[in-house]
C-alpha cells in the first residue's frame, strides 16, 4: 500500500509490479504519481504542466534538427553531380 501525496488516499500498489520511476494515477483524485521508492512503495506527485512544456521543447528541437539533416542530405545529393 502507498499513500497519494495529493489526497492521502491509500493506493494498493504491489512493490513487485512497479519499478522506480514508473508513473501511476491515483484512483481517487486522478493525480499523476511517480514511484520514487520500491520498498516501501512511495509516491510523489508529478506536475504535468512542467513535464509537457519540457517534452514539447525537446520534441520541437529534435524535429528541427531532423529537418535540417534531411535538407543537408538533399543538398549533398544535388551537389554530388559536380565533379570539380
Short mmCIF file of C-alpha atoms in Angstrom, two decimals:
data_model
loop_
_atom_site.label_atom_id
_atom_site.label_comp_id
_atom_site.label_asym_id
_atom_site.label_seq_id
_atom_site.Cartn_x
_atom_site.Cartn_y
_atom_site.Cartn_z
CA UNK A 1 0.00 0.00 0.00
CA UNK A 2 1.07 3.54 -0.72
CA UNK A 3 -0.44 6.92 0.08
CA UNK A 4 -1.35 9.53 -2.52
CA UNK A 5 0.53 12.75 -1.64
CA UNK A 6 -2.33 14.83 -3.08
CA UNK A 7 -5.44 13.38 -1.39
CA UNK A 8 -3.97 10.95 1.20
CA UNK A 9 -5.90 8.03 -0.30
CA UNK A 10 -4.49 4.56 0.24
CA UNK A 11 -3.45 3.10 -3.12
CA UNK A 12 -2.89 -0.62 -3.48
CA UNK A 13 0.47 -0.95 -5.21
CA UNK A 14 2.46 -4.18 -5.21
CA UNK A 15 6.18 -3.45 -4.94
CA UNK A 16 6.83 -6.36 -7.31
CA UNK A 17 4.61 -4.89 -10.04
CA UNK A 18 6.25 -1.44 -10.23
CA UNK A 19 9.73 -0.06 -10.79
CA UNK A 20 11.26 3.15 -9.54
CA UNK A 21 10.30 5.92 -11.97
CA UNK A 22 7.03 4.30 -13.08
CA UNK A 23 4.02 6.59 -13.41
CA UNK A 24 0.62 5.69 -12.00
CA UNK A 25 -2.64 7.55 -11.42
CA UNK A 26 -4.47 7.89 -8.12
CA UNK A 27 -7.84 6.17 -8.50
CA UNK A 28 -9.46 8.67 -6.10
CA UNK A 29 -8.23 12.10 -7.28
CA UNK A 30 -6.69 11.24 -10.67
CA UNK A 31 -3.30 12.79 -9.87
CA UNK A 32 -0.31 11.50 -11.83
CA UNK A 33 2.19 9.99 -9.44
CA UNK A 34 5.74 8.74 -9.82
CA UNK A 35 7.09 5.76 -7.91
CA UNK A 36 10.09 7.16 -6.02
CA UNK A 37 10.82 4.14 -3.82
CA UNK A 38 10.05 0.43 -4.04
CA UNK A 39 10.49 -0.92 -0.51
CA UNK A 40 8.36 0.58 0.88
CA UNK A 41 6.48 1.92 -2.14
CA UNK A 42 6.49 5.72 -2.03
CA UNK A 43 4.78 8.05 -4.48
CA UNK A 44 5.46 11.65 -5.45
CA UNK A 45 3.14 13.97 -7.35
CA UNK A 46 4.16 14.75 -10.94
CA UNK A 47 3.46 18.27 -12.21
CA UNK A 48 2.00 17.69 -15.70
CA UNK A 49 2.40 21.28 -16.93
CA UNK A 50 6.17 21.39 -16.44
CA UNK A 51 6.67 17.94 -17.98
CA UNK A 52 4.54 18.77 -21.00
CA UNK A 53 6.43 22.02 -21.63
CA UNK A 54 9.79 20.26 -21.34
CA UNK A 55 8.66 17.48 -23.68
CA UNK A 56 7.37 19.98 -26.24
CA UNK A 57 10.63 21.93 -26.20
CA UNK A 58 12.69 18.79 -26.67
CA UNK A 59 10.45 17.47 -29.43
CA UNK A 60 10.47 20.78 -31.31
CA UNK A 61 14.25 20.96 -31.16
CA UNK A 62 14.64 17.37 -32.32
CA UNK A 63 12.25 17.87 -35.21
CA UNK A 64 14.07 20.97 -36.40
CA UNK A 65 17.37 19.13 -36.31
CA UNK A 66 15.87 16.21 -38.22
CA UNK A 67 14.58 18.55 -40.92
CA UNK A 68 17.96 20.27 -41.12
CA UNK A 69 19.63 16.89 -41.57
CA UNK A 70 17.24 16.00 -44.38
CA UNK A 71 17.94 19.31 -46.12
CA UNK A 72 21.67 18.73 -45.81
CA UNK A 73 21.33 15.29 -47.37
CA UNK A 74 19.28 16.67 -50.25
CA UNK A 75 21.83 19.44 -50.83
CA UNK A 76 24.66 16.92 -50.81
CA UNK A 77 22.91 14.77 -53.41
CA UNK A 78 22.39 17.71 -55.79
CA UNK A 79 25.97 18.95 -55.38
CA UNK A 80 27.36 15.44 -55.75
CA UNK A 81 26.92 15.72 -59.51
CA UNK A 82 29.61 18.40 -59.75
CA UNK A 83 32.98 16.75 -60.29
CA UNK A 84 35.44 19.59 -59.85
#
